[in-house]
Amino acid sequence: MARPPDSPPPELPEALAVPRSRWRVQWIWLVPVVAVLIGVWLAAQAILQQGPTITISFKTGEGLEAGKTKIKFKDVDIGVVKSVALSKDYTRVIATAELTRDASRMLVDDTRFWVVRPRVSGGTVSGIGTLLSGAYIGTDIGKTKRERRDYTGLETPPVFASDVPGSEYVLKSDDLGSVDVGTQIYFRRLQVGQVTSYELDPNGRGVTMRVFINAPYDKFVTPNTRFWHASGVDVTLNTEGVKVNTQSLVSILVGGLAFQTPPDSPDESPAPAHTTFQLFGDRTEAMKMHDRIVQTYVFNFKESVRGLVVGAPVDFRGITIGEVSAIHTRFDPITRQFSIPVEIRLYPERFTSRYESEPRGGRLTRSPREMTDFLVSRGMRAQLKTGSLITGQLYIALDFFPNAPKAEVNWDRDPPELPTVSSGLQSLQESVTDLIARMNKIPFESIGKNAQQTLARADALLQNFDSQLVPQARDTLTAARATLDSANTALQPDSALQQDTADAIRELSRTAASLRALAEYLERHPEALIRGKAESGK
């Protein structure tokens, strides 16, 4: 309805002033707040997911690159190298690496790290894949519980991982030979382990090696097991012919080790881990009988021992019962003479009977001193003999010499001294010397003068023979030649002698025919001897 023109305008409501709130939320700020919250949440998640940071020290930074070199365990990435720097003394390279959160439990005290790159060691080749992908850091988890964050990297990869079943042993040797880290170990020509490390002994007199035998082959290593170098080819010449022994072609080229327990050894339980064994030079030396009882004696020789060396055998009728351990010289101030005392190691167990009904091993008698005195009284002596005419090597032979001068064992010396006799070569030399001395006594000068006089007389006789007898002999030979010519002429077919001889033979043939006819007539008419031949026709 329209308002009348003369009516007053309606009153407007009074506006009330409301003060503006200072804390009024502006929706425009909601977006950055949400973004900040998301950033904080992501940062928190990143911090919570971030793994530990470790440092690894190496001798060289070969193959290490910051931001690229990975850290792997069983070919799975567990971290990356963040930086590579030199140590404060510039002797090492410090690689700082960040690992994943799941790798935290791997960082214990005996965890190992090494750079994986192409390597050739002990006849094995490793790390070939890094030629294309690049080097990386390998990891082997330890077994301790103590945590650690700084490590010293290995310069060579470990031969076996810590989770590989098996046992580790220690070998002692005089030298390293052709052994290297990773060298294969064989058992009955099967590869059963490897050499893990080696080091020179503190006194410098030998080498200590550590080897790892994989399970289940480690159960065949007993306290009596023998280890030996299986490098190259072992050639043996005996009555059965030539035998060639080797473990494999790899062992011939790069070397190897082998082990075995002697067949006559008693059944024993496996040797504990880290047991120490002696490493022998070859199988023959390793498998030979090792004596438990050793007695030391001295043989005092007064002749040359050239050709006798340490290790030469001591022989008793063809059986080796000991070996030479040392050779010395001795000067006797009373007699002012030199002698050569030779120290030997004697193995009494080798005298013991080996019949199955009797116990093996042990001493020959409970009283070695009494037995030795008895044998010496029966003539047992030591003598040098030649073992090879080609090399001139000597050995010591124990045998009985009933005609040897009486002698006793000198038990006052340490070690005891046993009597000896001179060798056959020494006796031959003395005989030759005596023969030469006798020959020197022969008056060769007088004999030579008499021989010259005899030759002069013979020469004069020959001259006389030439001047007198030769012409007569020449005339005799001429007459003999003439006689032979006459005889030859007479024997010619057309000669008179031959014709007369032929006529005589014919006459003799006619005479023989007449006599045959007469004999036949008398045989028919024996009365003709009295009456005579009857007239024909009567």
Coordinates of C-alpha atoms in Angstrom, one line a residue:
M1 CA 0.0 0.0 0.0
A2 CA 1.4 3.4 -1.0
R3 CA 2.2 5.9 1.7
P4 CA 0.2 9.2 1.5
P5 CA 2.3 12.1 0.4
D6 CA 1.7 14.3 3.5
S7 CA 2.5 11.5 6.0
P8 CA 5.9 11.7 7.8
P9 CA 8.6 9.2 6.8
P10 CA 9.0 6.2 9.0
E11 CA 11.7 6.1 11.6
L12 CA 14.8 4.0 10.7
P13 CA 16.2 1.6 13.3
E14 CA 19.3 2.9 15.0
A15 CA 22.5 1.1 14.0
L16 CA 24.5 -0.3 16.8
A17 CA 28.4 -0.2 16.4
V18 CA 29.9 -3.6 17.2
P19 CA 33.7 -3.6 17.9
R20 CA 35.9 -5.7 15.6
S21 CA 37.5 -8.8 17.1
R22 CA 41.3 -8.8 17.1
W23 CA 41.5 -12.7 16.9
R24 CA 39.3 -13.1 14.0
V25 CA 40.6 -16.0 11.9
Q26 CA 41.4 -15.2 8.3
W27 CA 40.7 -18.2 6.1
I28 CA 43.5 -17.1 3.7
W29 CA 46.1 -18.2 6.3
L30 CA 44.7 -21.7 6.5
V31 CA 46.6 -23.0 3.4
P32 CA 50.1 -22.1 4.6
V33 CA 49.3 -23.5 8.0
V34 CA 48.3 -26.8 6.5
A35 CA 51.5 -26.7 4.3
V36 CA 53.6 -26.1 7.4
L37 CA 52.0 -29.0 9.3
I38 CA 52.5 -31.3 6.3
G39 CA 56.2 -30.2 6.1
V40 CA 56.6 -30.8 9.8
W41 CA 55.0 -34.2 9.5
L42 CA 57.2 -35.1 6.5
A43 CA 60.3 -33.9 8.4
A44 CA 59.3 -36.0 11.4
Q45 CA 58.7 -39.0 9.2
A46 CA 62.1 -38.5 7.5
I47 CA 63.8 -38.2 10.8
L48 CA 62.1 -41.2 12.1
Q49 CA 62.9 -43.2 9.0
Q50 CA 66.5 -42.0 8.8
G51 CA 69.1 -44.7 9.5
P52 CA 72.4 -44.4 11.4
T53 CA 75.5 -42.7 10.0
I54 CA 78.8 -44.6 10.2
T55 CA 82.4 -43.9 9.3
I56 CA 84.6 -46.5 7.6
S57 CA 88.4 -46.1 7.4
F58 CA 90.3 -47.4 4.3
K59 CA 93.9 -47.2 3.2
T60 CA 92.9 -45.8 -0.1
G61 CA 89.8 -44.3 -1.7
E62 CA 90.0 -46.4 -4.8
G63 CA 86.4 -47.1 -6.1
L64 CA 84.7 -44.7 -3.5
E65 CA 82.5 -41.9 -4.8
A66 CA 80.4 -39.6 -2.6
G67 CA 76.7 -40.1 -3.4
K68 CA 77.3 -43.0 -5.7
T69 CA 79.0 -45.8 -3.9
K70 CA 76.5 -48.2 -2.4
I71 CA 76.8 -50.3 0.7
K72 CA 75.3 -53.8 0.1
F73 CA 74.6 -56.9 2.1
K74 CA 73.8 -60.0 0.1
D75 CA 73.5 -57.8 -3.0
V76 CA 70.8 -55.6 -1.3
D77 CA 71.4 -51.9 -0.9
I78 CA 71.5 -50.9 2.7
G79 CA 73.2 -47.5 2.5
V80 CA 75.2 -45.1 0.4
V81 CA 78.5 -43.2 0.9
K82 CA 77.8 -39.5 1.6
S83 CA 81.3 -38.1 1.7
V84 CA 84.9 -39.2 1.3
A85 CA 87.7 -37.3 3.0
L86 CA 91.3 -37.8 4.3
S87 CA 92.0 -38.4 7.9
K88 CA 93.7 -35.7 10.0
D89 CA 97.1 -37.3 9.7
Y90 CA 96.6 -38.0 5.9
T91 CA 97.3 -41.7 6.3
R92 CA 93.7 -43.0 5.8
V93 CA 90.6 -42.3 3.8
I94 CA 87.4 -41.8 5.9
A95 CA 84.2 -42.7 4.1
T96 CA 81.0 -41.4 5.8
A97 CA 78.0 -43.5 4.9
E98 CA 74.3 -43.3 5.7
L99 CA 72.5 -46.6 6.2
T100 CA 68.8 -47.5 6.2
R101 CA 66.9 -47.7 9.4
D102 CA 66.6 -51.5 9.1
A103 CA 70.4 -51.8 9.0
S104 CA 70.8 -50.5 12.6
R105 CA 70.9 -53.9 14.1
M106 CA 73.8 -54.9 11.7
L107 CA 76.1 -52.3 13.3
V108 CA 77.8 -54.4 16.0
D109 CA 81.4 -54.6 17.1
D110 CA 82.6 -57.4 14.7
T111 CA 80.7 -56.3 11.6
R112 CA 83.1 -56.1 8.6
F113 CA 83.2 -53.8 5.6
W114 CA 85.4 -54.0 2.5
V115 CA 85.5 -52.5 -1.0
V116 CA 84.3 -55.0 -3.7
R117 CA 86.3 -54.7 -6.8
P118 CA 87.8 -57.1 -9.4
R119 CA 90.4 -59.4 -7.6
V120 CA 92.4 -62.5 -8.5
S121 CA 93.6 -64.3 -5.4
G122 CA 94.3 -67.9 -4.5
G123 CA 93.2 -69.2 -7.9
T124 CA 89.8 -67.5 -7.6
V125 CA 88.4 -64.5 -9.4
S126 CA 85.9 -62.2 -7.7
G127 CA 84.2 -58.9 -8.2
I128 CA 83.9 -59.2 -12.0
G129 CA 80.4 -57.6 -12.0
T130 CA 81.9 -54.3 -10.7
L131 CA 83.6 -53.8 -14.1
L132 CA 80.3 -52.4 -15.3
S133 CA 78.4 -51.4 -12.2
G134 CA 81.3 -49.9 -10.3
A135 CA 82.8 -50.8 -7.0
Y136 CA 80.6 -51.0 -3.8
I137 CA 81.2 -51.7 -0.2
G138 CA 80.4 -55.2 1.0
T139 CA 79.1 -56.1 4.5
D140 CA 79.3 -59.1 6.7
I141 CA 77.2 -59.0 9.9
G142 CA 79.0 -59.8 13.2
K143 CA 77.7 -61.9 16.0
T144 CA 78.3 -59.7 19.1
K145 CA 75.7 -57.5 20.8
R146 CA 77.9 -54.4 21.3
E147 CA 76.9 -51.5 19.0
R148 CA 79.5 -49.6 17.0
R149 CA 79.5 -46.7 14.5
D150 CA 83.2 -46.3 13.4
Y151 CA 84.9 -49.2 11.5
T152 CA 88.2 -50.0 9.9
G153 CA 87.6 -51.5 6.4
L154 CA 89.2 -54.7 5.3
E155 CA 91.8 -54.4 2.5
T156 CA 90.8 -57.9 1.2
P157 CA 87.4 -59.5 1.2
P158 CA 86.8 -62.2 3.9
V159 CA 87.1 -65.7 2.5
F160 CA 83.9 -66.8 4.1
A161 CA 80.9 -65.1 5.7
S162 CA 80.3 -65.3 9.4
D163 CA 77.1 -67.3 8.8
V164 CA 78.8 -70.1 6.8
P165 CA 78.9 -73.3 8.9
G166 CA 82.3 -74.8 9.5
S167 CA 85.4 -74.6 11.7
E168 CA 88.6 -72.5 11.6
Y169 CA 92.0 -74.1 12.4
V170 CA 95.6 -72.9 12.8
L171 CA 98.5 -74.2 10.8
K172 CA 102.2 -73.8 11.6
S173 CA 104.8 -73.9 8.8
D174 CA 108.5 -73.0 8.3
D175 CA 107.6 -70.9 5.2
L176 CA 104.6 -69.8 3.2
G177 CA 105.3 -71.7 0.0
S178 CA 102.8 -70.9 -2.7
V179 CA 99.9 -70.4 -0.3
D180 CA 97.8 -67.2 -0.5
V181 CA 94.6 -66.0 1.0
G182 CA 91.8 -68.0 -0.7
T183 CA 94.1 -71.0 -1.5
Q184 CA 91.9 -74.1 -1.8
I185 CA 92.1 -76.9 0.8
Y186 CA 91.4 -80.5 -0.4
F187 CA 90.2 -83.6 1.3
R188 CA 90.4 -86.7 -0.9
R189 CA 90.6 -84.3 -3.8
L190 CA 87.4 -82.5 -2.9
Q191 CA 87.5 -78.7 -2.2
V192 CA 86.4 -78.4 1.4
G193 CA 87.9 -75.1 2.6
Q194 CA 90.2 -72.2 2.0
V195 CA 93.1 -70.3 3.6
T196 CA 91.7 -67.2 5.4
S197 CA 94.8 -65.4 6.5
Y198 CA 98.5 -65.8 7.2
E199 CA 101.1 -63.9 9.2
L200 CA 104.8 -64.1 10.1
D201 CA 105.5 -65.4 13.6
P202 CA 106.8 -62.7 16.0
N203 CA 110.2 -64.5 16.2
G204 CA 110.5 -64.7 12.4
R205 CA 111.1 -68.4 12.5
G206 CA 107.9 -69.5 10.9
V207 CA 104.5 -68.6 9.4
T208 CA 101.1 -69.0 11.0
M209 CA 98.1 -69.7 8.7
R210 CA 94.4 -69.8 9.5
V211 CA 92.2 -72.1 7.4
F212 CA 88.5 -72.6 7.3
I213 CA 87.0 -76.0 6.7
N214 CA 83.3 -76.0 5.6
A215 CA 80.7 -78.2 7.3
P216 CA 80.2 -81.1 7.2
Y217 CA 83.8 -81.8 6.2
D218 CA 85.2 -80.3 9.4
K219 CA 84.1 -83.4 11.3
F220 CA 86.9 -85.3 9.5
V221 CA 89.6 -83.1 11.1
T222 CA 90.7 -85.0 14.2
P223 CA 93.6 -84.2 16.6
N224 CA 95.8 -86.7 14.6
T225 CA 95.0 -85.2 11.2
R226 CA 97.9 -84.2 9.0
F227 CA 98.0 -81.2 6.7
W228 CA 100.5 -80.8 3.8
H229 CA 101.3 -78.7 0.8
A230 CA 99.5 -80.1 -2.3
S231 CA 101.2 -77.7 -4.7
G232 CA 102.7 -79.0 -8.0
V233 CA 103.2 -82.7 -8.8
D234 CA 104.4 -85.4 -6.4
V235 CA 106.3 -88.0 -8.3
T236 CA 107.3 -91.3 -6.4
L237 CA 109.5 -94.0 -7.8
N238 CA 109.3 -97.4 -6.1
T239 CA 109.1 -101.1 -6.9
E240 CA 105.6 -100.7 -8.2
G241 CA 106.7 -98.1 -10.8
V242 CA 106.3 -94.4 -11.1
K243 CA 103.4 -92.8 -9.2
V244 CA 102.2 -89.2 -9.9
N245 CA 100.0 -87.6 -7.3
T246 CA 98.3 -84.2 -7.5
Q247 CA 95.0 -82.8 -6.1
S248 CA 93.9 -80.8 -9.2
L249 CA 95.1 -78.7 -12.1
V250 CA 94.5 -75.5 -10.0
S251 CA 96.7 -76.8 -7.2
I252 CA 99.5 -77.4 -9.8
L253 CA 99.3 -73.9 -11.1
V254 CA 98.5 -71.8 -8.0
G255 CA 99.1 -74.2 -5.1
G256 CA 96.9 -75.8 -2.5
L257 CA 96.7 -77.6 0.8
A258 CA 95.4 -81.0 1.7
F259 CA 94.7 -83.0 4.8
Q260 CA 94.0 -86.6 5.8
T261 CA 94.0 -88.7 8.9
P262 CA 96.5 -91.7 8.9
P263 CA 94.6 -95.0 8.3
D264 CA 96.0 -96.7 11.5
S265 CA 94.9 -93.8 13.7
P266 CA 92.3 -94.6 16.4
D267 CA 88.8 -93.3 15.9
E268 CA 88.7 -89.9 17.5
S269 CA 86.2 -87.1 17.8
P270 CA 86.5 -84.0 15.6
A271 CA 89.2 -81.5 16.7
P272 CA 87.9 -78.3 18.4
A273 CA 87.9 -75.1 16.5
H274 CA 91.2 -73.2 16.4
T275 CA 93.3 -76.3 17.0
T276 CA 96.9 -75.9 15.9
F277 CA 98.4 -78.4 13.4
Q278 CA 101.8 -78.7 11.8
L279 CA 101.9 -78.1 8.0
F280 CA 104.2 -80.6 6.3
G281 CA 106.0 -80.2 3.0
D282 CA 104.4 -83.1 1.1
R283 CA 102.1 -86.1 1.7
T284 CA 105.0 -88.6 2.2
E285 CA 106.4 -86.5 5.1
A286 CA 103.0 -85.9 6.6
M287 CA 101.8 -89.5 6.5
K288 CA 104.9 -91.2 7.8
M289 CA 105.0 -92.5 11.3
H290 CA 105.7 -89.8 13.9
D291 CA 107.5 -91.2 17.0
R292 CA 106.5 -90.2 20.5
I293 CA 109.7 -91.5 22.2
V294 CA 113.0 -89.9 21.2
Q295 CA 116.4 -90.6 22.6
T296 CA 119.5 -88.5 21.9
Y297 CA 123.0 -90.0 21.4
V298 CA 126.3 -88.9 20.0
F299 CA 128.6 -90.8 17.6
N300 CA 132.2 -89.5 17.7
F301 CA 133.9 -90.0 14.3
K302 CA 137.6 -89.4 13.7
E303 CA 137.3 -89.4 9.9
S304 CA 135.8 -87.0 7.3
V305 CA 132.0 -86.7 7.4
R306 CA 131.9 -84.9 4.1
G307 CA 128.5 -85.9 2.5
L308 CA 126.7 -86.3 5.9
V309 CA 124.0 -83.7 6.5
V310 CA 121.5 -82.9 9.1
G311 CA 118.5 -85.1 8.5
A312 CA 120.5 -88.0 7.2
P313 CA 119.1 -91.4 8.2
V314 CA 120.4 -93.7 10.9
D315 CA 120.0 -97.2 9.6
F316 CA 119.9 -100.6 11.3
R317 CA 120.1 -103.4 8.7
G318 CA 118.0 -101.5 6.2
I319 CA 115.5 -100.0 8.6
T320 CA 115.6 -96.3 9.5
I321 CA 115.6 -95.9 13.2
G322 CA 116.7 -92.3 13.6
E323 CA 118.2 -89.3 12.0
V324 CA 121.1 -86.9 12.3
S325 CA 120.1 -83.8 14.3
A326 CA 123.5 -81.9 14.5
I327 CA 127.1 -82.1 13.4
H328 CA 129.9 -80.5 15.5
T329 CA 133.7 -80.5 15.9
R330 CA 135.7 -81.3 19.0
F331 CA 139.3 -80.7 20.0
D332 CA 140.9 -82.9 22.6
P333 CA 143.5 -80.9 24.5
I334 CA 145.2 -84.1 25.8
T335 CA 145.6 -86.0 22.6
R336 CA 145.6 -82.8 20.5
Q337 CA 143.4 -84.4 17.9
F338 CA 140.2 -83.3 16.3
S339 CA 137.0 -85.4 16.1
I340 CA 133.5 -85.0 14.7
P341 CA 130.7 -85.6 17.2
V342 CA 127.5 -86.3 15.3
E343 CA 124.3 -85.9 17.4
I344 CA 121.4 -88.2 16.4
R345 CA 117.8 -88.7 17.4
L346 CA 117.0 -92.4 18.0
Y347 CA 113.4 -93.7 17.9
P348 CA 113.1 -96.8 20.1
E349 CA 109.6 -97.5 19.1
R350 CA 110.8 -98.6 15.7
F351 CA 112.6 -101.6 17.3
T352 CA 109.3 -102.8 18.8
S353 CA 107.7 -105.8 17.3
R354 CA 104.7 -105.1 15.1
Y355 CA 102.9 -108.4 15.4
E356 CA 99.2 -108.1 15.9
S357 CA 99.3 -110.3 19.0
E358 CA 101.7 -107.8 20.7
P359 CA 101.1 -104.2 21.7
R360 CA 102.2 -101.5 19.3
G361 CA 104.6 -98.9 20.1
G362 CA 106.4 -98.3 23.4
R363 CA 110.0 -98.9 24.4
L364 CA 112.0 -102.0 23.5
T365 CA 112.9 -102.5 27.1
R366 CA 112.2 -100.9 30.4
S367 CA 115.9 -100.3 31.0
P368 CA 117.4 -98.6 27.9
R369 CA 120.8 -98.1 29.5
E370 CA 121.2 -101.8 30.3
M371 CA 120.1 -102.8 26.8
T372 CA 122.5 -100.3 25.2
D373 CA 125.4 -101.6 27.3
F374 CA 124.5 -105.2 26.3
L375 CA 124.3 -104.3 22.6
V376 CA 127.7 -102.4 22.6
S377 CA 129.3 -105.4 24.4
R378 CA 128.1 -107.6 21.6
G379 CA 129.9 -105.4 19.1
M380 CA 127.2 -102.9 18.0
R381 CA 129.0 -99.9 16.4
A382 CA 128.1 -96.9 14.2
Q383 CA 129.7 -96.6 10.8
L384 CA 129.6 -94.1 8.0
K385 CA 128.4 -95.5 4.7
T386 CA 127.8 -94.1 1.3
G387 CA 124.1 -93.9 0.4
S388 CA 124.7 -92.8 -3.3
L389 CA 127.8 -93.0 -5.4
I390 CA 126.4 -90.3 -7.7
T391 CA 125.7 -87.6 -5.0
G392 CA 128.3 -88.9 -2.4
Q393 CA 125.7 -88.6 0.4
L394 CA 126.5 -90.5 3.6
Y395 CA 124.3 -92.1 6.3
I396 CA 125.0 -93.7 9.6
A397 CA 124.6 -97.5 9.8
L398 CA 124.3 -99.4 13.1
D399 CA 125.4 -103.0 13.0
F400 CA 127.3 -105.6 14.9
F401 CA 131.1 -106.0 14.4
P402 CA 132.2 -109.0 16.5
N403 CA 135.9 -108.3 15.8
A404 CA 135.7 -104.7 16.8
P405 CA 137.9 -103.5 19.7
K406 CA 136.1 -103.6 23.0
A407 CA 134.4 -100.3 23.9
E408 CA 131.9 -98.9 26.4
V409 CA 129.2 -96.3 26.3
N410 CA 130.3 -93.0 27.8
W411 CA 127.3 -92.2 30.0
D412 CA 129.1 -89.3 31.7
R413 CA 128.5 -87.1 28.6
D414 CA 125.2 -85.5 27.9
P415 CA 124.0 -86.9 25.5
P416 CA 125.6 -90.3 25.9
E417 CA 128.4 -91.2 23.5
L418 CA 128.3 -94.5 21.6
P419 CA 131.4 -96.1 20.0
T420 CA 132.1 -96.1 16.3
V421 CA 134.2 -97.9 13.7
S422 CA 135.9 -96.6 10.7
S423 CA 134.0 -96.9 7.4
G424 CA 135.0 -99.2 4.6
L425 CA 136.0 -96.2 2.5
Q426 CA 138.4 -95.2 5.2
S427 CA 139.9 -98.7 5.4
L428 CA 140.2 -98.7 1.6
Q429 CA 141.9 -95.3 1.7
E430 CA 144.3 -96.6 4.4
S431 CA 145.1 -99.7 2.3
V432 CA 145.7 -97.5 -0.8
T433 CA 148.0 -95.3 1.3
D434 CA 149.9 -98.3 2.6
L435 CA 150.2 -99.7 -1.0
I436 CA 151.6 -96.4 -2.2
A437 CA 154.0 -96.3 0.7
R438 CA 155.3 -99.8 -0.2
M439 CA 155.5 -98.8 -3.9
N440 CA 157.6 -95.8 -2.9
K441 CA 160.2 -98.3 -1.4
I442 CA 160.7 -100.1 -4.7
P443 CA 164.1 -99.0 -6.3
F444 CA 162.5 -97.9 -9.6
E445 CA 165.8 -96.1 -10.6
S446 CA 167.9 -99.2 -10.3
I447 CA 165.4 -101.3 -12.1
G448 CA 165.3 -98.7 -14.8
K449 CA 169.1 -98.8 -15.2
N450 CA 169.1 -102.6 -15.4
A451 CA 166.3 -102.4 -17.9
Q452 CA 168.3 -100.0 -20.1
Q453 CA 171.3 -102.4 -20.0
T454 CA 169.1 -105.3 -20.9
L455 CA 167.7 -103.4 -23.8
A456 CA 171.2 -102.5 -25.0
R457 CA 172.2 -106.1 -25.0
A458 CA 169.1 -107.1 -26.8
D459 CA 169.8 -104.4 -29.4
A460 CA 173.3 -105.7 -30.0
L461 CA 172.0 -109.3 -30.4
L462 CA 169.5 -108.1 -32.9
Q463 CA 172.2 -106.3 -34.8
N464 CA 174.3 -109.5 -34.8
F465 CA 171.3 -111.5 -36.0
D466 CA 170.8 -109.0 -38.8
S467 CA 174.4 -109.1 -40.0
Q468 CA 175.1 -112.9 -39.8
L469 CA 171.9 -115.0 -39.7
V470 CA 169.8 -113.0 -42.0
P471 CA 171.9 -113.8 -45.2
Q472 CA 171.9 -117.5 -44.3
A473 CA 168.2 -117.4 -43.8
R474 CA 167.9 -115.7 -47.2
D475 CA 169.8 -118.5 -49.0
T476 CA 167.7 -121.1 -47.2
L477 CA 164.5 -119.5 -48.3
T478 CA 165.8 -119.3 -51.9
A479 CA 166.6 -123.0 -51.9
A480 CA 163.2 -123.8 -50.4
R481 CA 161.5 -121.7 -53.1
A482 CA 163.4 -123.6 -55.9
T483 CA 162.4 -127.0 -54.4
L484 CA 158.8 -125.9 -54.3
D485 CA 159.0 -124.7 -57.9
S486 CA 160.3 -128.2 -59.0
A487 CA 157.6 -129.9 -57.1
N488 CA 155.0 -127.7 -58.7
T489 CA 156.4 -128.5 -62.1
A490 CA 156.4 -132.2 -61.4
L491 CA 152.8 -132.0 -60.4
Q492 CA 151.6 -130.4 -63.6
P493 CA 149.0 -132.6 -65.6
D494 CA 151.3 -132.7 -68.7
S495 CA 154.5 -133.5 -66.9
A496 CA 156.4 -136.9 -67.4
L497 CA 155.9 -137.7 -63.7
Q498 CA 152.2 -137.4 -64.1
Q499 CA 152.2 -139.6 -67.3
D500 CA 154.3 -142.3 -65.7
T501 CA 152.1 -142.3 -62.7
A502 CA 149.0 -142.7 -64.9
D503 CA 150.6 -145.7 -66.7
A504 CA 151.6 -147.3 -63.4
I505 CA 148.0 -146.9 -62.1
R506 CA 146.7 -148.6 -65.3
E507 CA 149.1 -151.5 -64.9
L508 CA 148.0 -151.9 -61.3
S509 CA 144.4 -151.9 -62.4
R510 CA 145.1 -154.8 -65.0
T511 CA 147.1 -156.7 -62.3
A512 CA 144.2 -156.3 -59.9
A513 CA 141.7 -157.6 -62.5
S514 CA 144.0 -160.7 -63.2
L515 CA 144.2 -161.4 -59.5
R516 CA 140.4 -161.2 -59.2
A517 CA 139.9 -163.6 -62.1
L518 CA 142.5 -166.1 -60.5
A519 CA 140.7 -165.9 -57.2
E520 CA 137.4 -166.6 -58.7
Y521 CA 138.9 -169.7 -60.7
L522 CA 140.5 -171.1 -57.5
E523 CA 137.2 -170.7 -55.7
R524 CA 135.5 -172.9 -58.3
H525 CA 138.4 -175.3 -58.8
P526 CA 140.5 -175.5 -55.6
E527 CA 142.1 -178.8 -56.9
A528 CA 143.9 -176.7 -59.5
L529 CA 146.4 -175.8 -56.8
I530 CA 147.6 -179.5 -56.9
R531 CA 146.8 -180.7 -60.4
G532 CA 147.1 -177.4 -62.2
K533 CA 144.7 -175.9 -64.6
A534 CA 142.9 -178.5 -66.7
E535 CA 143.2 -178.4 -70.5
S536 CA 140.3 -176.9 -72.2
G537 CA 138.2 -179.5 -74.1
K538 CA 139.1 -182.5 -72.0

